[in-house]
Short mmCIF file of C-alpha atoms and ligand atoms in Angstrom, two decimals:
data_model
loop_
_atom_site.label_atom_id
_atom_site.label_comp_id
_atom_site.label_asym_id
_atom_site.label_seq_id
_atom_site.Cartn_x
_atom_site.Cartn_y
_atom_site.Cartn_z
CA UNK A 1115 -0.19 0.07 0.18
CA UNK A 1116 1.37 3.53 -0.75
CA UNK A 1117 1.74 6.15 1.71
CA UNK A 1118 -0.76 8.44 -0.08
CA UNK A 1119 -3.26 5.93 -0.47
CA UNK A 1120 -6.17 5.55 2.01
CA UNK A 1121 -6.58 1.81 2.96
CA UNK A 1122 -9.26 -0.42 1.46
CA UNK A 1123 -11.54 -3.09 2.63
CA UNK A 1124 -8.63 -5.67 1.91
CA UNK A 1125 -6.28 -3.66 3.86
CA UNK A 1126 -8.62 -3.19 6.59
CA UNK A 1127 -9.58 -6.78 6.96
CA UNK A 1128 -5.77 -8.40 6.62
CA UNK A 1129 -6.49 -9.78 9.98
CA UNK A 1130 -9.71 -11.67 8.90
CA UNK A 1131 -8.01 -12.91 5.68
CA UNK A 1132 -5.08 -14.34 7.96
CA UNK A 1133 -7.56 -16.72 9.11
CA UNK A 1134 -8.32 -18.29 5.91
CA UNK A 1135 -4.98 -17.89 3.82
CA UNK A 1136 -4.48 -21.59 3.43
CA UNK A 1137 -7.95 -22.11 1.96
CA UNK A 1138 -8.91 -18.92 -0.20
CA UNK A 1139 -6.49 -17.39 -2.39
CA UNK A 1140 -5.80 -13.44 -1.81
CA UNK A 1141 -7.33 -12.59 -5.09
CA UNK A 1142 -10.29 -14.03 -4.13
CA UNK A 1143 -10.70 -12.03 -0.83
CA UNK A 1144 -10.87 -8.77 -2.55
CA UNK A 1145 -14.55 -9.68 -3.62
CA UNK A 1146 -15.17 -10.75 0.05
CA UNK A 1147 -13.60 -8.21 2.05
CA UNK A 1148 -16.24 -5.44 1.62
CA UNK A 1149 -18.87 -7.55 2.44
CA UNK A 1150 -16.94 -9.20 5.76
CA UNK A 1151 -16.08 -5.79 6.95
CA UNK A 1152 -19.78 -4.61 6.35
CA UNK A 1153 -20.89 -7.62 8.33
CA UNK A 1154 -18.39 -6.90 11.56
CA UNK A 1155 -19.94 -3.12 11.69
CA UNK A 1156 -23.81 -4.27 11.37
CA UNK A 1157 -23.55 -7.11 13.95
CA UNK A 1158 -22.24 -4.14 16.29
CA UNK A 1159 -24.99 -1.52 14.90
CA UNK A 1160 -27.67 -4.28 15.46
CA UNK A 1161 -26.39 -5.89 18.63
CA UNK A 1162 -26.67 -9.04 16.52
CA UNK A 1163 -24.64 -12.38 16.37
CA UNK A 1164 -23.96 -14.99 13.69
CA UNK A 1165 -24.29 -18.75 14.12
CA UNK A 1166 -22.76 -20.95 11.51
CA UNK A 1167 -22.95 -24.62 10.66
CA UNK A 1168 -19.75 -26.64 10.08
CA UNK A 1169 -21.14 -26.61 6.34
CA UNK A 1170 -20.47 -23.08 6.01
CA UNK A 1171 -17.96 -21.53 3.61
CA UNK A 1172 -14.62 -20.65 5.04
CA UNK A 1173 -14.98 -16.89 4.85
CA UNK A 1174 -18.76 -17.30 6.88
CA UNK A 1175 -17.17 -19.91 9.35
CA UNK A 1176 -13.87 -18.24 10.15
CA UNK A 1177 -14.22 -14.62 9.37
CA UNK A 1178 -17.70 -13.66 10.29
CA UNK A 1179 -19.45 -16.09 12.96
CA UNK A 1180 -19.69 -15.71 16.50
CA UNK A 1181 -20.68 -19.31 16.95
CA UNK A 1182 -19.87 -22.52 14.80
CA UNK A 1183 -20.89 -25.82 15.36
CA UNK A 1184 -22.71 -28.97 14.61
CA UNK A 1185 -26.80 -28.84 14.75
CA UNK A 1186 -26.47 -29.66 18.50
CA UNK A 1187 -23.63 -26.94 19.34
CA UNK A 1188 -26.00 -24.50 17.33
CA UNK A 1189 -29.28 -25.49 19.24
CA UNK A 1190 -27.38 -25.32 22.84
CA UNK A 1191 -25.79 -21.94 21.84
CA UNK A 1192 -29.02 -20.46 20.44
CA UNK A 1193 -30.19 -21.00 23.78
CA UNK A 1194 -27.74 -18.81 25.61
CA UNK A 1195 -27.63 -15.90 23.13
CA UNK A 1196 -27.90 -12.79 24.91
CA UNK A 1197 -27.75 -10.11 21.49
CA UNK A 1198 -31.00 -8.93 20.26
CA UNK A 1199 -30.92 -10.53 16.86
CA UNK A 1200 -29.46 -13.88 15.72
CA UNK A 1201 -28.34 -14.72 12.06
CA UNK A 1202 -28.56 -18.23 11.53
CA UNK A 1203 -26.07 -19.03 8.65
CA UNK A 1204 -27.27 -22.73 7.86
CA UNK A 1205 -30.63 -24.21 6.70
CA UNK A 1206 -34.26 -23.40 7.52
CA UNK A 1207 -34.81 -25.77 10.35
CA UNK A 1208 -31.73 -24.54 12.32
CA UNK A 1209 -33.08 -21.25 12.40
CA UNK A 1210 -36.38 -22.35 13.41
CA UNK A 1211 -34.59 -24.39 16.41
CA UNK A 1212 -32.74 -21.08 17.46
CA UNK A 1213 -36.12 -19.49 17.41
CA UNK A 1214 -37.86 -22.00 19.19
CA UNK A 1215 -35.19 -22.25 21.92
CA UNK A 1216 -35.02 -18.26 22.14
CA UNK A 1217 -38.24 -16.95 20.99
CA UNK A 1218 -37.98 -13.11 22.33
CA UNK A 1219 -34.82 -12.83 20.02
CA UNK A 1220 -35.45 -12.00 15.93
CA UNK A 1221 -33.99 -14.77 14.37
CA UNK A 1222 -33.01 -13.96 10.85
CA UNK A 1223 -31.94 -16.56 7.70
CA UNK A 1224 -30.15 -15.12 4.97
CA UNK A 1225 -31.77 -16.93 2.10
CA UNK A 1226 -35.48 -18.30 3.09
CA UNK A 1227 -34.72 -21.10 0.63
CA UNK A 1228 -32.42 -22.99 2.31
CA UNK A 1229 -34.05 -26.02 2.68
CA UNK A 1230 -33.06 -29.54 3.63
CA UNK A 1231 -33.99 -32.72 1.64
CA UNK A 1232 -34.89 -34.62 4.91
CA UNK A 1233 -37.34 -31.83 6.67
CA UNK A 1234 -38.89 -31.96 3.13
CA UNK A 1235 -39.50 -35.33 3.39
CA UNK A 1236 -41.99 -35.47 5.95
CA UNK A 1237 -45.22 -33.67 7.28
CA UNK A 1238 -46.53 -33.44 10.59
CA UNK A 1239 -49.89 -35.48 9.06
CA UNK A 1240 -47.29 -38.32 8.26
CA UNK A 1241 -46.13 -38.51 11.76
CA UNK A 1242 -49.81 -38.92 13.13
CA UNK A 1243 -50.19 -41.85 10.55
CA UNK A 1244 -47.09 -43.35 11.91
CA UNK A 1245 -48.22 -43.17 15.43
CA UNK A 1246 -51.41 -44.51 14.58
CA UNK A 1247 -49.72 -47.58 12.79
CA UNK A 1248 -47.47 -48.03 15.64
CA UNK A 1249 -49.75 -47.16 19.28
CA UNK A 1250 -47.45 -46.59 22.02
CA UNK A 1251 -44.08 -46.56 20.43
CA UNK A 1252 -42.39 -43.08 21.09
CA UNK A 1253 -41.15 -41.14 18.16
CA UNK A 1254 -37.75 -39.78 17.85
CA UNK A 1255 -37.16 -37.00 15.78
CA UNK A 1256 -34.18 -35.61 13.76
CA UNK A 1257 -33.78 -31.90 14.22
CA UNK A 1258 -33.35 -31.82 10.49
CA UNK A 1259 -37.26 -31.27 10.26
CA UNK A 1260 -39.88 -28.57 10.43
CA UNK A 1261 -41.08 -27.15 13.51
CA UNK A 1262 -44.60 -28.58 12.77
CA UNK A 1263 -43.12 -32.48 12.61
CA UNK A 1264 -41.42 -31.83 16.01
CA UNK A 1265 -44.55 -30.77 17.53
CA UNK A 1266 -46.01 -34.34 16.89
CA UNK A 1267 -43.05 -35.95 18.29
CA UNK A 1268 -42.04 -37.37 21.72
CA UNK A 1269 -38.17 -36.42 21.37
CA UNK A 1270 -35.61 -34.57 19.01
CA UNK A 1271 -32.01 -35.86 18.45
CA UNK A 1272 -29.43 -34.88 16.21
CA UNK A 1273 -26.23 -37.23 14.85
CA UNK A 1274 -24.38 -36.25 17.80
CA UNK A 1275 -26.72 -37.70 20.18
CA UNK A 1276 -29.02 -39.95 18.71
CA UNK A 1277 -27.76 -43.05 20.68
CA UNK A 1278 -27.85 -41.18 24.17
CA UNK A 1279 -31.38 -39.94 23.31
CA UNK A 1280 -32.80 -43.32 22.05
CA UNK A 1281 -30.79 -45.06 25.25
CA UNK A 1282 -32.63 -42.26 27.48
CA UNK A 1283 -36.24 -44.20 26.46
CA UNK A 1284 -35.43 -47.30 28.06
CA UNK A 1285 -37.75 -48.88 25.44
CA UNK A 1286 -37.06 -51.82 23.08
CA UNK A 1287 -38.67 -49.77 19.86
CA UNK A 1288 -39.12 -46.47 18.55
CA UNK A 1289 -39.93 -44.63 15.67
CA UNK A 1290 -36.95 -42.72 14.13
CA UNK A 1291 -37.89 -40.00 11.58
CA UNK A 1292 -37.23 -39.04 9.00
CA UNK A 1293 -33.62 -40.14 7.77
CA UNK A 1294 -33.61 -43.77 7.28
CA UNK A 1295 -29.88 -44.30 7.22
CA UNK A 1296 -29.20 -42.49 10.30
CA UNK A 1297 -32.02 -45.03 12.14
CA UNK A 1298 -30.55 -47.93 10.42
CA UNK A 1299 -26.96 -46.90 11.61
CA UNK A 1300 -27.90 -45.75 15.35
CA UNK A 1301 -30.16 -49.26 15.32
CA UNK A 1302 -26.71 -51.16 14.86
CA UNK A 1303 -25.28 -49.01 17.68
CA UNK A 1304 -28.00 -49.30 20.23
CA UNK A 1305 -29.95 -52.95 20.00
CA UNK A 1306 -33.24 -50.76 19.76
CA UNK A 1307 -35.57 -51.66 17.33
CA UNK A 1308 -36.14 -48.71 15.00
CA UNK A 1309 -38.92 -48.16 12.59
CA UNK A 1310 -37.65 -45.86 10.11
CA UNK A 1311 -39.53 -43.70 7.30
CA UNK A 1312 -37.64 -43.18 3.75
CA UNK A 1313 -36.13 -39.56 4.14
CA UNK A 1314 -32.57 -39.32 2.82
CA UNK A 1315 -30.29 -36.43 2.83
CA UNK A 1316 -29.35 -35.74 -0.88
CA UNK A 1317 -25.92 -34.96 0.06
CA UNK A 1318 -24.86 -38.10 2.41
CA UNK A 1319 -27.18 -40.66 0.28
CA UNK A 1320 -24.33 -40.37 -2.58
CA UNK A 1321 -21.39 -41.82 -1.05
CA UNK A 1322 -20.79 -45.63 -1.63
CA UNK A 1323 -18.45 -48.11 -0.12
CA UNK A 1324 -16.99 -48.24 -3.45
CA UNK A 1325 -15.91 -44.61 -3.11
CA UNK A 1326 -14.35 -45.92 0.31
CA UNK A 1327 -12.27 -48.76 -1.52
CA UNK A 1328 -10.87 -46.59 -4.26
CA UNK A 1329 -10.09 -44.06 -1.47
CA UNK A 1330 -8.19 -46.80 0.48
CA UNK A 1331 -6.49 -48.20 -2.52
CA UNK A 1332 -4.91 -44.88 -3.66
CA UNK A 1333 -4.32 -43.68 0.05
CA UNK A 1334 -3.58 -46.66 2.22
CA UNK A 1335 -2.89 -44.44 5.08
CA UNK A 1336 -5.71 -42.44 5.51
CA UNK A 1337 -8.05 -42.10 8.16
CA UNK A 1338 -11.94 -42.35 6.67
CA UNK A 1339 -14.56 -40.52 8.82
CA UNK A 1340 -18.02 -40.94 7.85
CA UNK A 1341 -21.20 -38.62 8.80
CA UNK A 1342 -24.01 -41.09 9.91
CA UNK A 1343 -26.76 -39.76 7.46
CA UNK A 1344 -24.45 -41.80 5.13
CA UNK A 1345 -25.67 -45.54 3.98
CA UNK A 1346 -25.04 -48.18 6.65
CA UNK A 1347 -22.49 -49.87 4.19
CA UNK A 1348 -20.59 -46.45 3.94
CA UNK A 1349 -20.55 -46.24 7.58
CA UNK A 1350 -19.43 -49.72 7.97
CA UNK A 1351 -16.45 -48.97 5.51
CA UNK A 1352 -15.23 -46.20 7.52
CA UNK A 1353 -13.08 -46.36 10.45
CA UNK A 1354 -15.58 -44.19 12.41
CA UNK A 1355 -18.85 -42.13 12.37
CA UNK A 1356 -19.95 -39.14 13.79
CA UNK A 1357 -21.66 -35.72 13.71
CA UNK A 1358 -19.74 -33.01 12.12
CA UNK A 1359 -18.37 -31.81 15.58
CA UNK A 1360 -17.48 -35.50 16.61
CA UNK A 1361 -15.33 -35.36 13.24
CA UNK A 1362 -13.55 -32.10 13.86
CA UNK A 1363 -12.77 -33.29 17.70
CA UNK A 1364 -11.36 -36.49 15.96
CA UNK A 1365 -9.07 -34.57 13.77
CA UNK A 1366 -8.08 -31.76 15.80
CA UNK A 1367 -7.28 -34.33 18.92
CA UNK A 1368 -5.83 -37.04 16.81
CA UNK A 1369 -4.06 -34.98 13.87
CA UNK A 1370 -4.08 -37.99 11.65
CA UNK A 1371 -1.28 -37.19 8.86
CA UNK A 1372 -4.03 -37.52 6.36
CA UNK A 1373 -7.95 -37.77 6.65
CA UNK A 1374 -10.99 -38.29 4.58
CA UNK A 1375 -14.40 -36.62 5.52
CA UNK A 1376 -17.19 -38.49 3.96
CA UNK A 1377 -19.34 -35.16 4.20
CA UNK A 1378 -19.99 -31.96 2.88
CA UNK A 1379 -16.86 -30.25 1.25
CA UNK A 1380 -16.82 -27.19 3.34
CA UNK A 1381 -15.71 -29.45 6.41
CA UNK A 1382 -12.38 -30.31 5.13
CA UNK A 1383 -11.60 -26.53 4.29
CA UNK A 1384 -12.81 -25.22 7.20
CA UNK A 1385 -10.33 -27.59 9.35
CA UNK A 1386 -7.59 -27.25 6.77
CA UNK A 1387 -8.06 -23.28 7.18
CA UNK A 1388 -6.49 -24.01 10.75
CA UNK A 1389 -4.41 -27.20 10.36
CA UNK A 1390 -2.58 -26.76 7.13
CA UNK A 1391 -0.41 -29.34 8.08
CA UNK A 1392 -3.17 -32.35 7.76
CA UNK A 1393 -3.85 -33.67 4.06
CA UNK A 1394 -7.48 -33.96 3.05
CA UNK A 1395 -8.43 -36.12 0.72
CA UNK A 1396 -11.76 -34.70 -0.49
CA UNK A 1397 -14.26 -36.72 -2.05
CA UNK A 1398 -17.21 -34.22 -0.84
CA UNK A 1399 -20.41 -33.39 -2.03
CA UNK A 1400 -21.81 -30.43 -1.76
CA UNK A 1401 -24.84 -29.09 -0.12
CA UNK A 1402 -27.11 -27.00 -2.49
CA UNK A 1403 -29.10 -25.31 0.72
CA UNK A 1404 -26.20 -25.22 2.71
CA UNK A 1405 -24.42 -23.28 -0.48
CA UNK A 1406 -27.35 -20.77 -0.45
CA UNK A 1407 -25.50 -18.48 1.99
CA UNK A 1408 -22.97 -16.21 1.34
CA UNK A 1409 -21.02 -12.86 2.87
CA UNK A 1410 -23.21 -10.90 0.61
CA UNK A 1411 -26.98 -12.73 2.02
CA UNK A 1412 -25.71 -12.18 5.46
CA UNK A 1413 -24.68 -8.71 4.86
CA UNK A 1414 -28.08 -8.13 3.18
CA UNK A 1415 -29.85 -9.91 6.07
CA UNK A 1416 -28.60 -7.61 8.61
CA UNK A 1417 -29.31 -4.60 6.60
CA UNK A 1418 -32.75 -4.91 5.78
CA UNK A 1419 -33.51 -7.40 8.94
CA UNK A 1420 -34.63 -10.20 6.64
CA UNK A 1421 -35.72 -12.71 6.34
CA UNK A 1422 -37.37 -13.28 10.26
CA UNK A 1423 -38.15 -16.62 10.83
CA UNK A 1424 -41.39 -17.12 12.90
CA UNK A 1425 -43.41 -20.19 14.16
CA UNK A 1426 -46.95 -20.66 14.72
CA UNK A 1427 -47.59 -20.13 18.61
CA UNK A 1428 -50.01 -23.04 18.56
CA UNK A 1429 -47.29 -25.38 17.18
CA UNK A 1430 -44.16 -23.75 18.86
CA UNK A 1431 -44.94 -24.94 22.52
CA UNK A 1432 -45.08 -28.68 21.71
CA UNK A 1433 -41.96 -28.35 18.94
CA UNK A 1434 -40.14 -26.66 21.80
CA UNK A 1435 -40.90 -29.38 24.51
CA UNK A 1436 -39.41 -31.77 21.95
CA UNK A 1437 -36.14 -30.04 21.46
CA UNK A 1438 -35.79 -29.19 25.45
CA UNK A 1439 -36.46 -33.19 26.03
CA UNK A 1440 -33.30 -33.80 23.91
CA UNK A 1441 -31.44 -31.03 25.66
CA UNK A 1442 -31.71 -32.18 29.04
CA UNK A 1443 -30.73 -35.99 28.06
P1 13P B 532 -24.55 -32.31 12.01
O1 13P B 532 -23.65 -31.09 12.22
O2 13P B 532 -25.24 -32.37 13.09
O3 13P B 532 -23.60 -33.48 12.26
O4 13P B 532 -25.61 -32.53 11.14
C1 13P B 532 -25.31 -32.51 9.65
C2 13P B 532 -25.99 -31.72 8.64
O5 13P B 532 -26.32 -32.32 7.85
C3 13P B 532 -26.79 -30.96 8.89
O6 13P B 532 -27.51 -30.17 8.09
FE1 SF4 B 533 -29.91 -31.46 4.90
FE2 SF4 B 533 -28.13 -33.27 3.77
FE3 SF4 B 533 -28.04 -30.17 3.45
FE4 SF4 B 533 -27.50 -31.35 6.06
S1 SF4 B 533 -26.23 -31.56 3.94
S2 SF4 B 533 -28.80 -29.36 5.10
S3 SF4 B 533 -29.21 -32.93 5.99
S4 SF4 B 533 -29.59 -31.80 2.67
#
């Protein structure tokens, strides 16, 4: 920078770029700097915080977020937020969960179309039909669902606590909705009989056991971690299965020389930003819903105070009860 020129947004955000320089080329940062700086300013003006899921891209995850984590961590943290405004950089069910747990706050989602194939696979009426078909069997509902569906459920779970939640019920049969692969993977771990629903994550269902075979053939030393939304044969072929936070903890604590994360693409990028010494094999699939978010949309969300997430009060209390039961396990 010359002495005579005023500092640019790129100069003023050099400390932010430092956090992502291993995964974002310097030329690309020029396209983010202005929005990143504006978001930091707007967060102060609005008394807002940004909560971001582990699948957000590195410039969101590392540079403008106050809290990052898996679905479980985001739910727990949303409950603690003191700020007036929560911007949820994730998908719609996550913003709804934040609103359920902290109803007096304004919860914004940068793109209201950020959905989820699991949440879209089931309705409240479907849950009522399942209950009628299996009277007395408790309904355990993955958080990747609408508030309407949660309201018809006994208890929620995430991929990080599903085993604990199911074991806490002390029953031999549960209805576990809507992810059939998660349900099958958890059934294997718990020995509890699980009645499933044919919902799938469109990102994780695409991985195959052959993908892992090929990766192991090309990278014999690699440690393979898979998300439990993957098909059971993929989980069986992996070294370990866990939520996105459990994958991150494993990698950060064990520091394998090389690792393969069978999950959404940004997971590897976000860990690599802080651990350039770890080599990531990247057979990732992109989540089109998570990728609807961007710095520009987060900025717009804070400027215009859109898109506000609201929940029908008739539904909210019952949905909150199912999430609260999960959090108390
Ligand atoms: P977790 O972050 O809870 O593992 O969930 C992954 C996911 O697909 C969220 O949409
Ligand atoms: Fe839904 Fe799968 Fe995307 Fe997560 S990764 S938001 S489960 S479609």
